[in-house]
């Protein structure tokens, strides 16, 4: 039976279907004080949905989601750095003024190796190229097996983005910042993206960490 995979923009309605805790996590969307208030009041899902609605209204599309037979299999979130103040807490911030920040990319473990990551990257790139964005940057982690809640549990693994064409522009032993120039890189080979995913999945299984929910938040 053919499997239907569909790429589309991330909307407010999608958040409740996102795998794992990402639908209510506001690590990147607010500064530390605002985030602490949201977490104290237990309103993460509502606050994230409001942030998404506001960003869509002010800036436009800020994410991609892939569905497999109608089920959300993965998503990516990106926006200008001013919309993601939580990134400023890291030593390799800030994201360059001419770039959009890729804050989150996650694929449910059961869909790893099925082309979901490639679709998300290509969908993001196509969206941003159409809008005249020059580059994408991400603050990544070199320790992706860290438990969720630590930096490594929310940041995208550096190895993954480097393997699909990003370059390090500010080195750091734990949280390097990487960049992809959209003016010269418009497509990614499927085998390169999926090989990067498989390497990360194998590494996490070996250390007994959570299954790759790929590059994670």
mmCIF file of C-alpha atoms in Angstrom:
data_model
loop_
_atom_site.group_PDB
_atom_site.id
_atom_site.type_symbol
_atom_site.label_atom_id
_atom_site.label_comp_id
_atom_site.label_asym_id
_atom_site.label_seq_id
_atom_site.Cartn_x
_atom_site.Cartn_y
_atom_site.Cartn_z
ATOM 1 C CA UNK A 1 0.000 0.000 0.000
ATOM 2 C CA UNK A 2 1.378 3.409 -0.965
ATOM 3 C CA UNK A 3 2.283 5.725 1.898
ATOM 4 C CA UNK A 4 1.073 9.302 1.514
ATOM 5 C CA UNK A 5 3.598 11.915 2.640
ATOM 6 C CA UNK A 6 2.565 15.549 2.586
ATOM 7 C CA UNK A 7 4.592 18.667 3.341
ATOM 8 C CA UNK A 8 2.822 21.821 4.423
ATOM 9 C CA UNK A 9 3.219 24.980 6.485
ATOM 10 C CA UNK A 10 3.154 24.739 10.269
ATOM 11 C CA UNK A 11 -0.079 26.188 11.651
ATOM 12 C CA UNK A 12 -1.559 26.715 15.090
ATOM 13 C CA UNK A 13 -3.792 23.677 14.636
ATOM 14 C CA UNK A 14 -0.736 21.438 14.090
ATOM 15 C CA UNK A 15 0.856 22.099 17.475
ATOM 16 C CA UNK A 16 -1.270 19.635 19.436
ATOM 17 C CA UNK A 17 -0.241 16.879 17.011
ATOM 18 C CA UNK A 18 3.513 17.459 17.181
ATOM 19 C CA UNK A 19 5.331 14.414 18.636
ATOM 20 C CA UNK A 20 6.849 14.699 22.102
ATOM 21 C CA UNK A 21 6.816 17.805 24.314
ATOM 22 C CA UNK A 22 7.582 20.308 21.544
ATOM 23 C CA UNK A 23 4.006 21.499 21.186
ATOM 24 C CA UNK A 24 4.151 23.140 24.608
ATOM 25 C CA UNK A 25 7.879 23.941 24.899
ATOM 26 C CA UNK A 26 8.713 27.661 24.797
ATOM 27 C CA UNK A 27 12.471 27.465 25.339
ATOM 28 C CA UNK A 28 13.213 29.533 22.233
ATOM 29 C CA UNK A 29 10.091 31.642 21.869
ATOM 30 C CA UNK A 30 10.475 33.671 25.091
ATOM 31 C CA UNK A 31 13.219 35.085 27.260
ATOM 32 C CA UNK A 32 14.062 33.394 30.558
ATOM 33 C CA UNK A 33 11.745 35.533 32.689
ATOM 34 C CA UNK A 34 8.710 35.101 30.445
ATOM 35 C CA UNK A 35 9.428 31.404 29.985
ATOM 36 C CA UNK A 36 9.615 30.847 33.746
ATOM 37 C CA UNK A 37 6.235 32.527 34.165
ATOM 38 C CA UNK A 38 4.687 30.390 31.422
ATOM 39 C CA UNK A 39 6.099 27.193 32.898
ATOM 40 C CA UNK A 40 5.001 28.145 36.411
ATOM 41 C CA UNK A 41 1.442 28.733 35.222
ATOM 42 C CA UNK A 42 1.382 25.555 33.103
ATOM 43 C CA UNK A 43 0.298 27.383 29.960
ATOM 44 C CA UNK A 44 3.067 26.321 27.590
ATOM 45 C CA UNK A 45 0.772 24.984 24.871
ATOM 46 C CA UNK A 46 -1.394 28.106 24.851
ATOM 47 C CA UNK A 47 1.614 30.435 24.943
ATOM 48 C CA UNK A 48 3.328 28.633 22.078
ATOM 49 C CA UNK A 49 0.148 28.692 19.999
ATOM 50 C CA UNK A 50 -0.203 32.429 20.624
ATOM 51 C CA UNK A 51 3.442 32.977 19.674
ATOM 52 C CA UNK A 52 2.933 31.036 16.447
ATOM 53 C CA UNK A 53 -0.198 32.980 15.532
ATOM 54 C CA UNK A 54 1.533 36.294 16.196
ATOM 55 C CA UNK A 55 4.619 35.327 14.192
ATOM 56 C CA UNK A 56 2.516 34.131 11.266
ATOM 57 C CA UNK A 57 0.672 37.447 11.262
ATOM 58 C CA UNK A 58 3.769 39.637 11.622
ATOM 59 C CA UNK A 59 6.351 37.756 9.545
ATOM 60 C CA UNK A 60 4.614 34.957 7.682
ATOM 61 C CA UNK A 61 5.243 31.209 7.482
ATOM 62 C CA UNK A 62 7.652 30.096 10.213
ATOM 63 C CA UNK A 63 7.641 26.318 9.988
ATOM 64 C CA UNK A 64 7.076 23.173 7.989
ATOM 65 C CA UNK A 65 5.295 19.961 8.939
ATOM 66 C CA UNK A 66 5.291 16.558 7.250
ATOM 67 C CA UNK A 67 2.340 14.197 7.597
ATOM 68 C CA UNK A 68 2.492 10.494 6.795
ATOM 69 C CA UNK A 69 -0.968 9.108 6.100
ATOM 70 C CA UNK A 70 -2.391 12.099 7.929
ATOM 71 C CA UNK A 71 -0.209 11.734 11.053
ATOM 72 C CA UNK A 72 2.383 14.384 11.921
ATOM 73 C CA UNK A 73 5.779 12.719 11.474
ATOM 74 C CA UNK A 74 8.059 15.720 11.855
ATOM 75 C CA UNK A 75 8.304 19.467 11.873
ATOM 76 C CA UNK A 76 10.748 22.354 11.638
ATOM 77 C CA UNK A 77 10.442 25.814 13.166
ATOM 78 C CA UNK A 78 12.312 28.911 11.993
ATOM 79 C CA UNK A 79 12.016 32.685 12.305
ATOM 80 C CA UNK A 80 14.122 35.835 12.442
ATOM 81 C CA UNK A 81 16.218 35.820 15.629
ATOM 82 C CA UNK A 82 14.205 38.674 17.145
ATOM 83 C CA UNK A 83 11.247 36.264 17.351
ATOM 84 C CA UNK A 84 13.328 33.643 19.188
ATOM 85 C CA UNK A 85 14.859 35.430 22.203
ATOM 86 C CA UNK A 86 15.632 32.162 23.969
ATOM 87 C CA UNK A 87 18.519 31.575 21.566
ATOM 88 C CA UNK A 88 20.338 34.583 23.024
ATOM 89 C CA UNK A 89 21.215 32.587 26.140
ATOM 90 C CA UNK A 90 23.893 30.597 24.293
ATOM 91 C CA UNK A 91 27.551 31.538 23.990
ATOM 92 C CA UNK A 92 27.499 31.384 20.195
ATOM 93 C CA UNK A 93 24.593 33.801 19.822
ATOM 94 C CA UNK A 94 23.542 36.012 18.173
ATOM 95 C CA UNK A 95 22.386 34.697 14.828
ATOM 96 C CA UNK A 96 23.615 36.939 11.989
ATOM 97 C CA UNK A 97 21.379 39.839 11.001
ATOM 98 C CA UNK A 98 20.953 38.561 7.430
ATOM 99 C CA UNK A 99 19.866 35.070 8.503
ATOM 100 C CA UNK A 100 16.748 33.330 9.741
ATOM 101 C CA UNK A 101 17.214 31.088 12.784
ATOM 102 C CA UNK A 102 16.314 27.402 12.537
ATOM 103 C CA UNK A 103 15.413 26.713 16.157
ATOM 104 C CA UNK A 104 13.847 23.275 16.006
ATOM 105 C CA UNK A 105 13.735 20.237 13.779
ATOM 106 C CA UNK A 106 12.176 17.032 15.012
ATOM 107 C CA UNK A 107 11.222 13.743 13.387
ATOM 108 C CA UNK A 108 9.398 11.064 15.365
ATOM 109 C CA UNK A 109 11.672 8.059 15.871
ATOM 110 C CA UNK A 110 9.327 5.672 14.078
ATOM 111 C CA UNK A 111 9.684 7.723 10.886
ATOM 112 C CA UNK A 112 13.494 8.013 10.869
ATOM 113 C CA UNK A 113 15.066 7.042 7.564
ATOM 114 C CA UNK A 114 11.902 7.645 5.551
ATOM 115 C CA UNK A 115 12.791 10.949 3.925
ATOM 116 C CA UNK A 116 11.025 13.186 6.438
ATOM 117 C CA UNK A 117 14.117 15.227 7.321
ATOM 118 C CA UNK A 118 14.877 15.832 3.654
ATOM 119 C CA UNK A 119 11.345 17.090 3.049
ATOM 120 C CA UNK A 120 11.552 19.467 6.008
ATOM 121 C CA UNK A 121 14.899 20.926 4.959
ATOM 122 C CA UNK A 122 13.860 21.330 1.346
ATOM 123 C CA UNK A 123 10.506 22.811 2.321
ATOM 124 C CA UNK A 124 12.163 25.345 4.615
ATOM 125 C CA UNK A 125 14.737 26.284 1.976
ATOM 126 C CA UNK A 126 12.136 26.692 -0.764
ATOM 127 C CA UNK A 127 9.963 28.880 1.467
ATOM 128 C CA UNK A 128 12.839 31.145 2.483
ATOM 129 C CA UNK A 129 14.341 31.438 -0.998
ATOM 130 C CA UNK A 130 10.974 32.600 -2.345
ATOM 131 C CA UNK A 131 10.946 35.296 0.328
ATOM 132 C CA UNK A 132 14.452 36.536 -0.435
ATOM 133 C CA UNK A 133 16.138 35.250 2.733
ATOM 134 C CA UNK A 134 19.899 34.922 2.259
ATOM 135 C CA UNK A 135 20.811 32.313 4.865
ATOM 136 C CA UNK A 136 19.701 30.042 7.691
ATOM 137 C CA UNK A 137 21.651 29.680 10.931
ATOM 138 C CA UNK A 138 21.219 27.374 13.902
ATOM 139 C CA UNK A 139 22.773 27.070 17.328
ATOM 140 C CA UNK A 140 23.450 23.358 17.578
ATOM 141 C CA UNK A 141 24.700 20.803 20.073
ATOM 142 C CA UNK A 142 27.660 18.452 19.965
ATOM 143 C CA UNK A 143 26.029 16.373 22.737
ATOM 144 C CA UNK A 144 22.648 15.293 21.291
ATOM 145 C CA UNK A 145 22.262 12.428 23.778
ATOM 146 C CA UNK A 146 21.712 14.835 26.684
ATOM 147 C CA UNK A 147 18.347 14.423 28.355
ATOM 148 C CA UNK A 148 15.482 16.701 27.261
ATOM 149 C CA UNK A 149 15.551 19.939 29.216
ATOM 150 C CA UNK A 150 19.323 20.284 28.924
ATOM 151 C CA UNK A 151 20.775 22.169 25.970
ATOM 152 C CA UNK A 152 21.458 18.956 24.079
ATOM 153 C CA UNK A 153 17.880 17.818 24.453
ATOM 154 C CA UNK A 154 16.489 20.864 22.654
ATOM 155 C CA UNK A 155 19.178 21.914 20.205
ATOM 156 C CA UNK A 156 19.626 20.339 16.782
ATOM 157 C CA UNK A 157 22.640 17.981 16.589
ATOM 158 C CA UNK A 158 25.563 19.718 14.885
ATOM 159 C CA UNK A 159 26.589 16.582 12.995
ATOM 160 C CA UNK A 160 23.252 16.420 11.234
ATOM 161 C CA UNK A 161 23.253 19.962 9.899
ATOM 162 C CA UNK A 162 26.936 19.823 8.950
ATOM 163 C CA UNK A 163 26.263 16.624 7.008
ATOM 164 C CA UNK A 164 23.557 18.266 4.913
ATOM 165 C CA UNK A 165 25.464 21.380 3.908
ATOM 166 C CA UNK A 166 25.663 23.800 6.832
ATOM 167 C CA UNK A 167 29.079 25.219 7.779
ATOM 168 C CA UNK A 168 30.380 26.187 11.208
ATOM 169 C CA UNK A 169 30.681 29.946 11.536
ATOM 170 C CA UNK A 170 31.295 30.128 15.295
ATOM 171 C CA UNK A 171 32.964 27.145 16.898
ATOM 172 C CA UNK A 172 32.201 25.979 20.436
ATOM 173 C CA UNK A 173 32.850 22.664 22.239
ATOM 174 C CA UNK A 174 29.149 22.186 22.998
ATOM 175 C CA UNK A 175 26.987 24.685 21.092
ATOM 176 C CA UNK A 176 28.533 25.680 17.734
ATOM 177 C CA UNK A 177 26.611 28.001 15.438
ATOM 178 C CA UNK A 178 26.235 26.810 11.844
ATOM 179 C CA UNK A 179 25.058 28.514 8.654
ATOM 180 C CA UNK A 180 23.598 27.553 5.287
ATOM 181 C CA UNK A 181 23.830 30.046 2.410
ATOM 182 C CA UNK A 182 20.542 29.820 0.537
ATOM 183 C CA UNK A 183 21.893 31.722 -2.452
ATOM 184 C CA UNK A 184 24.067 28.792 -3.474
ATOM 185 C CA UNK A 185 22.417 25.751 -1.877
ATOM 186 C CA UNK A 186 18.861 25.111 -3.027
ATOM 187 C CA UNK A 187 18.608 21.303 -2.966
ATOM 188 C CA UNK A 188 19.898 18.383 -0.922
ATOM 189 C CA UNK A 189 20.552 14.864 -2.075
ATOM 190 C CA UNK A 190 18.228 12.419 -0.365
ATOM 191 C CA UNK A 191 20.979 9.892 0.372
ATOM 192 C CA UNK A 192 23.115 12.508 2.162
ATOM 193 C CA UNK A 193 20.286 13.609 4.456
ATOM 194 C CA UNK A 194 19.130 10.097 5.256
ATOM 195 C CA UNK A 195 22.684 8.860 5.902
ATOM 196 C CA UNK A 196 23.128 11.675 8.414
ATOM 197 C CA UNK A 197 19.878 10.680 10.123
ATOM 198 C CA UNK A 198 20.878 7.030 10.308
ATOM 199 C CA UNK A 199 24.264 7.854 11.863
ATOM 200 C CA UNK A 200 22.609 9.910 14.588
ATOM 201 C CA UNK A 201 19.976 7.248 15.232
ATOM 202 C CA UNK A 202 22.623 4.560 15.609
ATOM 203 C CA UNK A 203 24.673 6.688 17.966
ATOM 204 C CA UNK A 204 21.746 7.318 20.300
ATOM 205 C CA UNK A 205 20.755 3.674 20.391
ATOM 206 C CA UNK A 206 24.315 2.710 21.315
ATOM 207 C CA UNK A 207 24.447 5.049 24.308
ATOM 208 C CA UNK A 208 21.002 3.980 25.493
ATOM 209 C CA UNK A 209 19.517 7.443 25.209
ATOM 210 C CA UNK A 210 16.083 8.326 23.949
ATOM 211 C CA UNK A 211 15.383 7.267 20.352
ATOM 212 C CA UNK A 212 16.272 9.928 17.828
ATOM 213 C CA UNK A 213 13.404 12.312 17.544
ATOM 214 C CA UNK A 214 15.577 13.808 15.150
ATOM 215 C CA UNK A 215 17.169 16.610 15.400
ATOM 216 C CA UNK A 216 15.299 17.324 18.601
ATOM 217 C CA UNK A 217 13.818 20.042 20.702
#
